[in-house]
PDB file of C-alpha atoms in Angstrom:
ATOM      1  CA  UNK A   1     -28.814 -23.482  16.790  1.00  0.00           C
ATOM      2  CA  UNK A   2     -27.386 -20.571  18.685  1.00  0.00           C
ATOM      3  CA  UNK A   3     -23.777 -19.415  19.041  1.00  0.00           C
ATOM      4  CA  UNK A   4     -22.471 -18.404  22.406  1.00  0.00           C
ATOM      5  CA  UNK A   5     -19.172 -16.893  23.392  1.00  0.00           C
ATOM      6  CA  UNK A   6     -17.337 -18.149  26.440  1.00  0.00           C
ATOM      7  CA  UNK A   7     -14.787 -15.787  27.935  1.00  0.00           C
ATOM      8  CA  UNK A   8     -12.110 -17.558  29.947  1.00  0.00           C
ATOM      9  CA  UNK A   9      -9.831 -14.637  30.687  1.00  0.00           C
ATOM     10  CA  UNK A  10      -8.739 -11.548  28.751  1.00  0.00           C
ATOM     11  CA  UNK A  11      -5.145 -12.723  28.402  1.00  0.00           C
ATOM     12  CA  UNK A  12      -6.061 -16.226  27.256  1.00  0.00           C
ATOM     13  CA  UNK A  13      -8.524 -16.713  24.435  1.00  0.00           C
ATOM     14  CA  UNK A  14     -12.178 -16.553  23.554  1.00  0.00           C
ATOM     15  CA  UNK A  15     -13.969 -19.731  22.581  1.00  0.00           C
ATOM     16  CA  UNK A  16     -17.107 -19.793  20.507  1.00  0.00           C
ATOM     17  CA  UNK A  17     -19.191 -22.917  20.431  1.00  0.00           C
ATOM     18  CA  UNK A  18     -22.540 -23.915  19.057  1.00  0.00           C
ATOM     19  CA  UNK A  19     -25.331 -24.588  21.516  1.00  0.00           C
ATOM     20  CA  UNK A  20     -28.154 -26.678  20.238  1.00  0.00           C
ATOM     21  CA  UNK A  21     -31.207 -27.558  22.295  1.00  0.00           C
ATOM     22  CA  UNK A  22     -32.418 -29.877  19.543  1.00  0.00           C
ATOM     23  CA  UNK A  23     -29.994 -32.563  20.722  1.00  0.00           C
ATOM     24  CA  UNK A  24     -31.577 -32.533  24.191  1.00  0.00           C
ATOM     25  CA  UNK A  25     -35.086 -32.459  22.698  1.00  0.00           C
ATOM     26  CA  UNK A  26     -34.250 -35.461  20.490  1.00  0.00           C
ATOM     27  CA  UNK A  27     -32.927 -37.404  23.479  1.00  0.00           C
ATOM     28  CA  UNK A  28     -36.072 -36.629  25.457  1.00  0.00           C
ATOM     29  CA  UNK A  29     -38.289 -37.601  22.528  1.00  0.00           C
ATOM     30  CA  UNK A  30     -36.353 -40.860  22.149  1.00  0.00           C
ATOM     31  CA  UNK A  31     -37.317 -41.789  25.726  1.00  0.00           C
ATOM     32  CA  UNK A  32     -40.786 -42.600  24.379  1.00  0.00           C
ATOM     33  CA  UNK A  33     -43.086 -41.942  21.458  1.00  0.00           C
ATOM     34  CA  UNK A  34     -45.586 -39.307  20.339  1.00  0.00           C
ATOM     35  CA  UNK A  35     -49.102 -39.672  21.679  1.00  0.00           C
ATOM     36  CA  UNK A  36     -51.291 -40.663  18.697  1.00  0.00           C
ATOM     37  CA  UNK A  37     -54.212 -38.737  20.243  1.00  0.00           C
ATOM     38  CA  UNK A  38     -52.189 -35.568  20.964  1.00  0.00           C
ATOM     39  CA  UNK A  39     -49.032 -35.124  18.895  1.00  0.00           C
ATOM     40  CA  UNK A  40     -47.753 -32.427  21.291  1.00  0.00           C
ATOM     41  CA  UNK A  41     -47.244 -35.061  23.993  1.00  0.00           C
ATOM     42  CA  UNK A  42     -44.506 -37.654  24.332  1.00  0.00           C
ATOM     43  CA  UNK A  43     -45.521 -40.855  26.099  1.00  0.00           C
ATOM     44  CA  UNK A  44     -42.632 -41.919  28.340  1.00  0.00           C
ATOM     45  CA  UNK A  45     -43.419 -45.045  30.339  1.00  0.00           C
ATOM     46  CA  UNK A  46     -46.639 -44.342  32.210  1.00  0.00           C
ATOM     47  CA  UNK A  47     -46.457 -40.563  31.764  1.00  0.00           C
ATOM     48  CA  UNK A  48     -47.202 -37.971  29.095  1.00  0.00           C
ATOM     49  CA  UNK A  49     -44.933 -34.935  28.738  1.00  0.00           C
ATOM     50  CA  UNK A  50     -45.453 -31.812  26.667  1.00  0.00           C
ATOM     51  CA  UNK A  51     -42.080 -30.213  26.026  1.00  0.00           C
ATOM     52  CA  UNK A  52     -40.797 -27.826  23.351  1.00  0.00           C
ATOM     53  CA  UNK A  53     -38.102 -25.210  22.684  1.00  0.00           C
ATOM     54  CA  UNK A  54     -38.596 -22.031  24.689  1.00  0.00           C
ATOM     55  CA  UNK A  55     -39.355 -18.977  22.545  1.00  0.00           C
ATOM     56  CA  UNK A  56     -35.873 -17.553  23.334  1.00  0.00           C
ATOM     57  CA  UNK A  57     -34.261 -20.612  21.693  1.00  0.00           C
ATOM     58  CA  UNK A  58     -31.862 -21.051  24.605  1.00  0.00           C
ATOM     59  CA  UNK A  59     -33.800 -23.402  26.855  1.00  0.00           C
ATOM     60  CA  UNK A  60     -36.508 -26.021  26.879  1.00  0.00           C
ATOM     61  CA  UNK A  61     -40.039 -25.375  28.137  1.00  0.00           C
ATOM     62  CA  UNK A  62     -41.857 -28.079  30.044  1.00  0.00           C
ATOM     63  CA  UNK A  63     -45.519 -27.288  29.518  1.00  0.00           C
ATOM     64  CA  UNK A  64     -46.910 -30.217  31.460  1.00  0.00           C
ATOM     65  CA  UNK A  65     -46.311 -33.706  32.754  1.00  0.00           C
ATOM     66  CA  UNK A  66     -49.030 -36.112  33.760  1.00  0.00           C
ATOM     67  CA  UNK A  67     -48.847 -39.607  35.148  1.00  0.00           C
ATOM     68  CA  UNK A  68     -51.405 -42.234  34.193  1.00  0.00           C
ATOM     69  CA  UNK A  69     -51.194 -43.795  37.671  1.00  0.00           C
ATOM     70  CA  UNK A  70     -51.184 -41.187  40.437  1.00  0.00           C
ATOM     71  CA  UNK A  71     -48.784 -41.492  43.385  1.00  0.00           C
ATOM     72  CA  UNK A  72     -46.690 -44.351  41.990  1.00  0.00           C
ATOM     73  CA  UNK A  73     -43.480 -42.418  41.239  1.00  0.00           C
ATOM     74  CA  UNK A  74     -43.920 -42.522  37.469  1.00  0.00           C
ATOM     75  CA  UNK A  75     -43.791 -38.741  37.081  1.00  0.00           C
ATOM     76  CA  UNK A  76     -40.681 -38.591  39.256  1.00  0.00           C
ATOM     77  CA  UNK A  77     -38.999 -41.299  37.180  1.00  0.00           C
ATOM     78  CA  UNK A  78     -39.732 -39.444  33.928  1.00  0.00           C
ATOM     79  CA  UNK A  79     -38.642 -36.057  35.295  1.00  0.00           C
ATOM     80  CA  UNK A  80     -35.390 -37.581  36.587  1.00  0.00           C
ATOM     81  CA  UNK A  81     -34.657 -38.829  33.063  1.00  0.00           C
ATOM     82  CA  UNK A  82     -35.413 -35.394  31.578  1.00  0.00           C
ATOM     83  CA  UNK A  83     -33.288 -33.591  34.193  1.00  0.00           C
ATOM     84  CA  UNK A  84     -30.401 -36.005  33.570  1.00  0.00           C
ATOM     85  CA  UNK A  85     -30.505 -35.119  29.861  1.00  0.00           C
ATOM     86  CA  UNK A  86     -30.675 -31.391  30.665  1.00  0.00           C
ATOM     87  CA  UNK A  87     -27.616 -31.738  32.889  1.00  0.00           C
ATOM     88  CA  UNK A  88     -25.663 -33.822  30.352  1.00  0.00           C
ATOM     89  CA  UNK A  89     -26.517 -31.481  27.476  1.00  0.00           C
ATOM     90  CA  UNK A  90     -26.031 -28.345  29.628  1.00  0.00           C
ATOM     91  CA  UNK A  91     -29.497 -27.122  28.729  1.00  0.00           C
ATOM     92  CA  UNK A  92     -31.755 -25.079  30.976  1.00  0.00           C
ATOM     93  CA  UNK A  93     -35.325 -26.217  31.476  1.00  0.00           C
ATOM     94  CA  UNK A  94     -38.246 -23.993  32.454  1.00  0.00           C
ATOM     95  CA  UNK A  95     -41.756 -24.918  33.506  1.00  0.00           C
ATOM     96  CA  UNK A  96     -44.840 -23.524  35.160  1.00  0.00           C
ATOM     97  CA  UNK A  97     -45.922 -24.969  38.481  1.00  0.00           C
ATOM     98  CA  UNK A  98     -49.667 -25.125  38.155  1.00  0.00           C
ATOM     99  CA  UNK A  99     -52.085 -27.891  39.016  1.00  0.00           C
ATOM    100  CA  UNK A 100     -54.554 -29.039  36.396  1.00  0.00           C
ATOM    101  CA  UNK A 101     -57.327 -31.567  36.748  1.00  0.00           C
ATOM    102  CA  UNK A 102     -59.099 -32.571  39.938  1.00  0.00           C
ATOM    103  CA  UNK A 103     -57.226 -35.817  40.574  1.00  0.00           C
ATOM    104  CA  UNK A 104     -53.610 -34.621  40.544  1.00  0.00           C
ATOM    105  CA  UNK A 105     -51.474 -32.771  43.057  1.00  0.00           C
ATOM    106  CA  UNK A 106     -52.336 -29.271  44.216  1.00  0.00           C
ATOM    107  CA  UNK A 107     -50.147 -26.373  43.100  1.00  0.00           C
ATOM    108  CA  UNK A 108     -48.575 -26.297  46.586  1.00  0.00           C
ATOM    109  CA  UNK A 109     -47.750 -30.025  46.387  1.00  0.00           C
ATOM    110  CA  UNK A 110     -46.324 -29.516  42.898  1.00  0.00           C
ATOM    111  CA  UNK A 111     -44.041 -26.715  44.161  1.00  0.00           C
ATOM    112  CA  UNK A 112     -42.538 -29.104  46.729  1.00  0.00           C
ATOM    113  CA  UNK A 113     -42.265 -31.899  44.173  1.00  0.00           C
ATOM    114  CA  UNK A 114     -40.500 -29.797  41.521  1.00  0.00           C
ATOM    115  CA  UNK A 115     -37.978 -28.383  44.029  1.00  0.00           C
ATOM    116  CA  UNK A 116     -37.250 -31.840  45.475  1.00  0.00           C
ATOM    117  CA  UNK A 117     -36.542 -33.113  41.944  1.00  0.00           C
ATOM    118  CA  UNK A 118     -33.879 -30.455  41.387  1.00  0.00           C
ATOM    119  CA  UNK A 119     -32.011 -31.155  44.606  1.00  0.00           C
ATOM    120  CA  UNK A 120     -32.139 -34.954  44.167  1.00  0.00           C
ATOM    121  CA  UNK A 121     -30.935 -34.730  40.550  1.00  0.00           C
ATOM    122  CA  UNK A 122     -27.966 -32.556  41.538  1.00  0.00           C
ATOM    123  CA  UNK A 123     -29.092 -29.854  39.151  1.00  0.00           C
ATOM    124  CA  UNK A 124     -29.536 -26.226  40.052  1.00  0.00           C
ATOM    125  CA  UNK A 125     -33.072 -24.975  40.317  1.00  0.00           C
ATOM    126  CA  UNK A 126     -34.873 -21.772  41.092  1.00  0.00           C
ATOM    127  CA  UNK A 127     -38.527 -21.305  41.970  1.00  0.00           C
ATOM    128  CA  UNK A 128     -39.999 -17.847  41.353  1.00  0.00           C
ATOM    129  CA  UNK A 129     -43.714 -17.548  41.812  1.00  0.00           C
ATOM    130  CA  UNK A 130     -45.235 -20.275  39.659  1.00  0.00           C
ATOM    131  CA  UNK A 131     -42.157 -20.714  37.471  1.00  0.00           C
ATOM    132  CA  UNK A 132     -39.496 -23.359  38.038  1.00  0.00           C
ATOM    133  CA  UNK A 133     -36.141 -23.216  36.257  1.00  0.00           C
ATOM    134  CA  UNK A 134     -33.656 -26.053  36.243  1.00  0.00           C
ATOM    135  CA  UNK A 135     -30.129 -24.972  35.391  1.00  0.00           C
ATOM    136  CA  UNK A 136     -28.240 -27.636  33.482  1.00  0.00           C
ATOM    137  CA  UNK A 137     -25.768 -25.062  32.239  1.00  0.00           C
ATOM    138  CA  UNK A 138     -23.810 -23.229  34.950  1.00  0.00           C
ATOM    139  CA  UNK A 139     -23.718 -19.457  34.760  1.00  0.00           C
ATOM    140  CA  UNK A 140     -20.325 -17.956  33.953  1.00  0.00           C
ATOM    141  CA  UNK A 141     -19.421 -14.688  35.643  1.00  0.00           C
ATOM    142  CA  UNK A 142     -16.333 -12.692  34.691  1.00  0.00           C
ATOM    143  CA  UNK A 143     -14.877 -10.678  37.562  1.00  0.00           C
ATOM    144  CA  UNK A 144     -11.965  -8.391  36.633  1.00  0.00           C
ATOM    145  CA  UNK A 145      -9.204 -10.488  35.082  1.00  0.00           C
ATOM    146  CA  UNK A 146     -10.441 -13.718  36.639  1.00  0.00           C
ATOM    147  CA  UNK A 147     -13.271 -15.970  35.719  1.00  0.00           C
ATOM    148  CA  UNK A 148     -15.568 -17.517  38.250  1.00  0.00           C
ATOM    149  CA  UNK A 149     -18.103 -20.252  37.570  1.00  0.00           C
ATOM    150  CA  UNK A 150     -21.215 -19.771  39.638  1.00  0.00           C
ATOM    151  CA  UNK A 151     -23.296 -22.965  39.579  1.00  0.00           C
ATOM    152  CA  UNK A 152     -26.820 -22.403  40.793  1.00  0.00           C
ATOM    153  CA  UNK A 153     -27.533 -25.148  43.287  1.00  0.00           C
TER     154      UNK A 153
END
């Protein structure tokens, strides 16, 4: 659990609140069950997802997602559920866009897929090189005596 400070304006007050990615991780884990053959994976419907806290403790890392039936929308369905939780919990999600296995999408196809997921889910996203970041928690920018919320869409 990490504490963050939110500054609304200098004349008003400062609010401190606890941020806890474990709540989001628990909700994602409750979408399915652990893979008995690989306890790092969560089986959600017809997909397997490997997800864990990022080393900075402030976001979730999506290591991989794989669908058991290719091209049937199962990966999209699972990712939409995960992105909905990230948005509700105001948690940022980070993953690497890299193809693995011969039968799945190419890295270029994955780049398109991951960016389309962010725009359809109404969650901010940013693609830099092979890294995708979904922003469930808007960035707060303080400008002079006024506060401005800068959602990344």
